[in-house]
Tab-separated table of C-alpha atoms in Angstrom:
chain	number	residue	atom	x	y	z
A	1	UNK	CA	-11.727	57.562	2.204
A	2	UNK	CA	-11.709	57.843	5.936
A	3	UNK	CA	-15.032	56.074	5.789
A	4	UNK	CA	-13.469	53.143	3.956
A	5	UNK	CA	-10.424	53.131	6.198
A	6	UNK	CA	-12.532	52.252	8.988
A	7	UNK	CA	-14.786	49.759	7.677
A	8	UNK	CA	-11.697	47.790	6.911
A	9	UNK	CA	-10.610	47.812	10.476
A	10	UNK	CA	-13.981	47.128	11.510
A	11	UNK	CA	-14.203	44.141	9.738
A	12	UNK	CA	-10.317	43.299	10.430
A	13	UNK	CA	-11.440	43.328	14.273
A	14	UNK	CA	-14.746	41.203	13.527
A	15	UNK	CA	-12.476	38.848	11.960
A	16	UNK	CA	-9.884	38.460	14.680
A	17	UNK	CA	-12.891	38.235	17.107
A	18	UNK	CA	-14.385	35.398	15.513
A	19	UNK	CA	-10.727	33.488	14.844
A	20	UNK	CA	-9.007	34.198	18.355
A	21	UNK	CA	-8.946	31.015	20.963
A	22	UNK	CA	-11.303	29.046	19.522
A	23	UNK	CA	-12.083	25.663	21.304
A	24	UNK	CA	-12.135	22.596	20.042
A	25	UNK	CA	-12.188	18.816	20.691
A	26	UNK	CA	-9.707	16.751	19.140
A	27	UNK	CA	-9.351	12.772	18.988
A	28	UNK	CA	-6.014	11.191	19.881
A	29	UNK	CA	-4.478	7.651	18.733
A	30	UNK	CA	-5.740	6.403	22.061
A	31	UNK	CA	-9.622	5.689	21.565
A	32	UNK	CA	-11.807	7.249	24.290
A	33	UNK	CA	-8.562	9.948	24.764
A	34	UNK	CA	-8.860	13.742	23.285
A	35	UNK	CA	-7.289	16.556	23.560
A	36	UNK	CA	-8.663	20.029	24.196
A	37	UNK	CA	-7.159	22.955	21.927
A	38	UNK	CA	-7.745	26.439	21.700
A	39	UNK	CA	-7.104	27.907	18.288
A	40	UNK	CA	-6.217	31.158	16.925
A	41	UNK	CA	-5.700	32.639	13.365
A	42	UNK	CA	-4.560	35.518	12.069
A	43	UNK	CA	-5.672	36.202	8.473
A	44	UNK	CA	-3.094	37.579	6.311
A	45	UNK	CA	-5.562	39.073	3.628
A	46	UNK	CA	-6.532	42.777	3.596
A	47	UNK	CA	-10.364	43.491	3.203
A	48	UNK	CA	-12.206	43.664	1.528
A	49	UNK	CA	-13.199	40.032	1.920
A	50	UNK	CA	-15.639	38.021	-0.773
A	51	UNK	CA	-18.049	37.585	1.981
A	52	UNK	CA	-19.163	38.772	5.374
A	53	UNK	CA	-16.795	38.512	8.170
A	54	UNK	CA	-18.797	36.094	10.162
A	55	UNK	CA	-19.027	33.485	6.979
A	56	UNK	CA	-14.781	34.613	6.741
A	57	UNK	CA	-14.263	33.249	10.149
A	58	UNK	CA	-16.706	30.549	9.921
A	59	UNK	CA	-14.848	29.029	6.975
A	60	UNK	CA	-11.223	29.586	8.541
A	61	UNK	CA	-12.659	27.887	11.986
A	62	UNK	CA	-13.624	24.770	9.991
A	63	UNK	CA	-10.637	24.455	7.715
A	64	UNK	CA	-8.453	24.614	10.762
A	65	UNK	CA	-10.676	22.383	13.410
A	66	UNK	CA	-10.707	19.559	10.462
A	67	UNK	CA	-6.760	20.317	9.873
A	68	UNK	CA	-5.923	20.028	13.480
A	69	UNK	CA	-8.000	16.724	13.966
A	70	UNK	CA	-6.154	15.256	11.100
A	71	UNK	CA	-2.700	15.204	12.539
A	72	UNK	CA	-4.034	15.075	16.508
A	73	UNK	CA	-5.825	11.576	15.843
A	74	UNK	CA	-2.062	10.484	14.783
A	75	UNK	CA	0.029	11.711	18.308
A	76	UNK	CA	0.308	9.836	21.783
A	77	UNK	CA	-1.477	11.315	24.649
A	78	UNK	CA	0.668	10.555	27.004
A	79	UNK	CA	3.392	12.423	24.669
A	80	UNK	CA	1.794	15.705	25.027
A	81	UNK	CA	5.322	17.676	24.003
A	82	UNK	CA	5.437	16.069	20.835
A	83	UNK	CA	1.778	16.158	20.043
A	84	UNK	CA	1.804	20.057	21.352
A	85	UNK	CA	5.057	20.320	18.416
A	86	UNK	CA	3.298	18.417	15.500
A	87	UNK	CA	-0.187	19.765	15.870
A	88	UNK	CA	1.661	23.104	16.296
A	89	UNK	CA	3.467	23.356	13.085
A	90	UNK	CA	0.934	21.893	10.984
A	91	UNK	CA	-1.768	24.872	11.800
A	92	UNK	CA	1.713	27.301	11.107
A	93	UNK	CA	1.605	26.565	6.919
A	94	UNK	CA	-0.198	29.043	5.218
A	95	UNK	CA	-3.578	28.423	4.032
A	96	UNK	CA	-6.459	29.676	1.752
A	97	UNK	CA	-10.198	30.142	1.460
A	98	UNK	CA	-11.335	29.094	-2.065
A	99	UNK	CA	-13.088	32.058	-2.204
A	100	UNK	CA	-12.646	35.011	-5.250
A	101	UNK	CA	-10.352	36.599	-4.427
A	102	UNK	CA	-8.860	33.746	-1.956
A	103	UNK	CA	-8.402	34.567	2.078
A	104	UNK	CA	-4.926	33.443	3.019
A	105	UNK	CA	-4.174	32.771	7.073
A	106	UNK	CA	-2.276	30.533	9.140
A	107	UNK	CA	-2.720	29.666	12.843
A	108	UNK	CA	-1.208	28.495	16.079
A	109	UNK	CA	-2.756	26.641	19.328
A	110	UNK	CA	-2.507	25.675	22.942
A	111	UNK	CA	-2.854	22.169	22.926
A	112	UNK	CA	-3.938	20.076	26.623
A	113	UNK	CA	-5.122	17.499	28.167
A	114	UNK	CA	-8.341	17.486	29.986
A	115	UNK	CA	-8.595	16.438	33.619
A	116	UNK	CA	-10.316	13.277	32.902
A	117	UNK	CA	-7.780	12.816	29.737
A	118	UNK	CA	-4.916	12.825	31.795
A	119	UNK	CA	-6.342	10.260	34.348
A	120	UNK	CA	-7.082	8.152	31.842
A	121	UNK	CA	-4.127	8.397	30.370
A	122	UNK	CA	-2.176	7.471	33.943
A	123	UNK	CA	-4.531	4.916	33.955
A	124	UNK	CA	-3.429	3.367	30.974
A	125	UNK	CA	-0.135	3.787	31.080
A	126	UNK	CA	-0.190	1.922	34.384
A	127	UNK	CA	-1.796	-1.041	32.479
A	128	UNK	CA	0.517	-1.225	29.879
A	129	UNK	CA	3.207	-1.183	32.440
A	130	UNK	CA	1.228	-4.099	33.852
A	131	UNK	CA	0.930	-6.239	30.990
A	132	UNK	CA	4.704	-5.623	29.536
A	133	UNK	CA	5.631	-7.223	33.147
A	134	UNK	CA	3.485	-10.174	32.727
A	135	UNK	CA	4.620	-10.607	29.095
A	136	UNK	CA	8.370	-10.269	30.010
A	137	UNK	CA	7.681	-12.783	33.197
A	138	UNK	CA	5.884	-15.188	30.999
A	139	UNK	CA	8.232	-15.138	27.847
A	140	UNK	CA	11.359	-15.376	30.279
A	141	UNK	CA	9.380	-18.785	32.060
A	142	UNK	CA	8.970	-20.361	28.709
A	143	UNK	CA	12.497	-19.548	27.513
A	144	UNK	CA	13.613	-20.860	31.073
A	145	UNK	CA	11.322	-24.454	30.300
A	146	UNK	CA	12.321	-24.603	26.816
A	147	UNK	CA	16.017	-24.602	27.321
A	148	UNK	CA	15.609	-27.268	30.155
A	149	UNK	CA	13.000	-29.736	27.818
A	150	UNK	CA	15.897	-29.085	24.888
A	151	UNK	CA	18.348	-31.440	27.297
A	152	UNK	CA	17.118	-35.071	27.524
A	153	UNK	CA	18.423	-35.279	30.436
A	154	UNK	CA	15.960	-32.750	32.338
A	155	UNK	CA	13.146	-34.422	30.394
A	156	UNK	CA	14.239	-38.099	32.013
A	157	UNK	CA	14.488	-36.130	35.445
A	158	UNK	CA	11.088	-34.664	35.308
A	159	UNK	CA	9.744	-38.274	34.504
A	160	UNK	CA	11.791	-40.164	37.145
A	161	UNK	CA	10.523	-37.705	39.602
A	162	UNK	CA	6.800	-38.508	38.823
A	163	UNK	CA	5.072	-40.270	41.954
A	164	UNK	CA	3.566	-42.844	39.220
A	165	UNK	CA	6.677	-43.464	36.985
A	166	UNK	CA	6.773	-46.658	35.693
A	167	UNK	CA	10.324	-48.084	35.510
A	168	UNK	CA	9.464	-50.772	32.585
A	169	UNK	CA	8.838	-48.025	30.175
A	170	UNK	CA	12.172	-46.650	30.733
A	171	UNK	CA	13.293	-48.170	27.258
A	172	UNK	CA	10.322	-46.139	25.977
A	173	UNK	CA	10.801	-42.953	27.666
A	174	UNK	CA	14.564	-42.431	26.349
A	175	UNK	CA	13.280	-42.909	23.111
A	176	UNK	CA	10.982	-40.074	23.374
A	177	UNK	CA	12.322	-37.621	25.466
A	178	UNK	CA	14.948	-37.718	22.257
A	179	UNK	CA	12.608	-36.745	20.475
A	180	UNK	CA	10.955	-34.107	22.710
A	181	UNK	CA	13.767	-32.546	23.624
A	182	UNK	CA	15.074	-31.896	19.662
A	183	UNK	CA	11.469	-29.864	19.093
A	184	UNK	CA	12.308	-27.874	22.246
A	185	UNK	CA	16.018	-27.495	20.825
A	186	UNK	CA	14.608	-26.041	18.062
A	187	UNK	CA	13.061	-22.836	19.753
A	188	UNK	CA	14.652	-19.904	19.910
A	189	UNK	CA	13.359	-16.539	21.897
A	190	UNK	CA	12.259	-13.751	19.775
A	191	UNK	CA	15.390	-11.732	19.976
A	192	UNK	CA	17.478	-15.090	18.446
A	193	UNK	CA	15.560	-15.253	15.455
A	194	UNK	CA	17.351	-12.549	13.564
A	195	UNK	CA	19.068	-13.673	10.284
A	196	UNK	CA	22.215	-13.688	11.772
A	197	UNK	CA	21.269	-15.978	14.282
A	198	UNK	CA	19.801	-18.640	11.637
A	199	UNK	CA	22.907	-18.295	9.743
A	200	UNK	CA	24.650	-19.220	12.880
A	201	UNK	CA	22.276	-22.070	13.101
A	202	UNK	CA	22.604	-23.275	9.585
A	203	UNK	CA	26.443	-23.139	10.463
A	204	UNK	CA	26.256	-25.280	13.474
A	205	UNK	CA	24.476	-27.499	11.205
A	206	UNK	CA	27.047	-27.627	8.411
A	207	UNK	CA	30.487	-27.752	10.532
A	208	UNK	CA	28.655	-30.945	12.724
A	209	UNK	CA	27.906	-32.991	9.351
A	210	UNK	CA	31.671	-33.168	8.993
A	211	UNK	CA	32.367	-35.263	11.928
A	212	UNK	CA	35.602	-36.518	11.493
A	213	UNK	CA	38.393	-34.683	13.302
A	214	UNK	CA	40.296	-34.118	9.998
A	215	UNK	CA	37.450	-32.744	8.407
A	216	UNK	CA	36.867	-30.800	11.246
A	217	UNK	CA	40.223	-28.939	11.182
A	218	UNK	CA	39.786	-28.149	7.529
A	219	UNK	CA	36.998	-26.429	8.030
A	220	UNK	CA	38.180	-24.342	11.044
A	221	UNK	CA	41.896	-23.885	8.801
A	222	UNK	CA	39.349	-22.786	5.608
A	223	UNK	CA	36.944	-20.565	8.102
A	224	UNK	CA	40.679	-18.670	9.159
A	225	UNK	CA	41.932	-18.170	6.089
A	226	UNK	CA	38.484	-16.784	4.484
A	227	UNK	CA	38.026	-14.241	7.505
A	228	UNK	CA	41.534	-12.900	6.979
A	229	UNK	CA	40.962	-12.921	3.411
A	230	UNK	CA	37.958	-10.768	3.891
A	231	UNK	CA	40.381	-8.722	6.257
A	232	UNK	CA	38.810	-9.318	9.246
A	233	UNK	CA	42.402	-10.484	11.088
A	234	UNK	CA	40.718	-10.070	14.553
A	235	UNK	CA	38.113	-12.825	13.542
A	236	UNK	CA	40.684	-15.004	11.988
A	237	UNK	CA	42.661	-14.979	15.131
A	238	UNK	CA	39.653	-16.617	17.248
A	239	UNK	CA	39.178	-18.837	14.444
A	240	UNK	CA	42.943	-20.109	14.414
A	241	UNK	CA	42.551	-20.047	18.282
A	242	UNK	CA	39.422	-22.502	17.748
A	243	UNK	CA	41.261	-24.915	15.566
A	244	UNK	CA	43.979	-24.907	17.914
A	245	UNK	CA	42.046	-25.805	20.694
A	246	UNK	CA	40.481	-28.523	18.391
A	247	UNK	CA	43.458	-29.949	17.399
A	248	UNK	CA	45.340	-30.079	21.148
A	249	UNK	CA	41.727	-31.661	21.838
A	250	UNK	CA	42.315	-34.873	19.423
A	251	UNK	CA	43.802	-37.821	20.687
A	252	UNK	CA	46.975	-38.357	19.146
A	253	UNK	CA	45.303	-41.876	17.522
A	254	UNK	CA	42.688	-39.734	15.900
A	255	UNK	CA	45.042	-36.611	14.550
């Protein structure tokens, strides 16, 4: 019995040798970034075990390297908290050998970044600061020039300020910076092309088909009384407040 006894802890302490801070190399979702974890598992199944202790911790190292690589490949690098937390309680659910009888065990790690990991993830991070300026610059220039082209106007400047404009063509040149400026009119910046804003633009398009003043305050009196219908009083105020305005706005000839 006391023989027994102490072949279990011998092979309890073989175990724990073979399962405590094991290394391994783990892929993050940044390609050429990885994390280095040390792993540790504590087997919650008394021996006797269905093999030797080595093959025990051989097959618990393997389940729990491919277990930790499976979640690790999915976390940020340079969110080493989080990855530390999800990498963390994934090894913490209980597991189990298919052996006969099975082995259960769980785990837990230390999860870092490598020297070189970390520069490279400074490095990047610093480049993707880099590039979200230059986007945000050059998005902001071609909102800036598409709102100006949307304006004939601008568009006539620009030509009239040409060292080789040719004053006959004028005639011409109205004609098409008409036409140039309604395909600029027509773009809107990223964060205006929700569906609320293209309801607002289908809107705009409906209220200026009715062009007659009359038909014009209709629509604003209807557009009141459906918003305080729908109990929205606040919103039927403004609109009252626009047809107001409208109406003060009409020559008396035209009301």
């Amino acid at each position: 019995m006391a023989s027994s006894a102490w072949s279990r802890r011998r092979t309890r302490k073989a175990v724990r040798r073979g399962l405590t801070n094991f290394e391994v190399r783990l892929r993050s979702s940044r390609a050429g970034i990885g994390f280095a974890a040390r792993i540790t598992a504590t087997v919650l199944t008394e021996p006797p075990y269905p093999a030797t202790s080595e093959e025990i911790a051989a097959a618990v190292r393997a389940i729990l390297r491919k277990a930790a690589a499976d979640v690790a490949v999915t976390c940020d690098p340079a969110d080493l908290a989080t990855a530390r937390d999800v990498v963390g309680e994934h090894l913490r659910g209980k597991r189990s050998l298919s052996t006969d009888p099975p082995v259960d065990f769980r785990a837990s790690l230390a999860l870092d970044l490598p020297p070189d990991d970390q520069a490279a993830v400074v490095a990047l991070l610093a480049a993707q600061r880099q590039q979200a300026m230059t986007d945000i610059l050059r998005r902001q220039a071609a909102e800036a020039i598409a709102a100006e082209l949307a304006d004939p106007v601008a568009l006539l400047l620009r030509w009239v300020e040409r060292d080789d404009a040719d004053w006959s063509k004028l005639s011409t040149v109205l004609g098409d910076a008409h036409k140039v400026a309604e395909v600029f009119a027509r773009y809107r910046p990223e964060h205006e092309r929700t569906v609320e804003h293209q309801a607002l633009e289908v809107l705009r398009e409906f209220l200026a088909s009715f062009p007659e003043p009359s038909q014009k305050s209709m629509l604003y009196t209807l557009l009141a009384a459906g918003m305080a219908s729908a109990q929205r009083p606040q919103h039927a105020l403004k609109a009252q407040a626009l047809l107001n305005g409208h109406t003060s706005s009409v020559p008396a000839g035209d009301a």
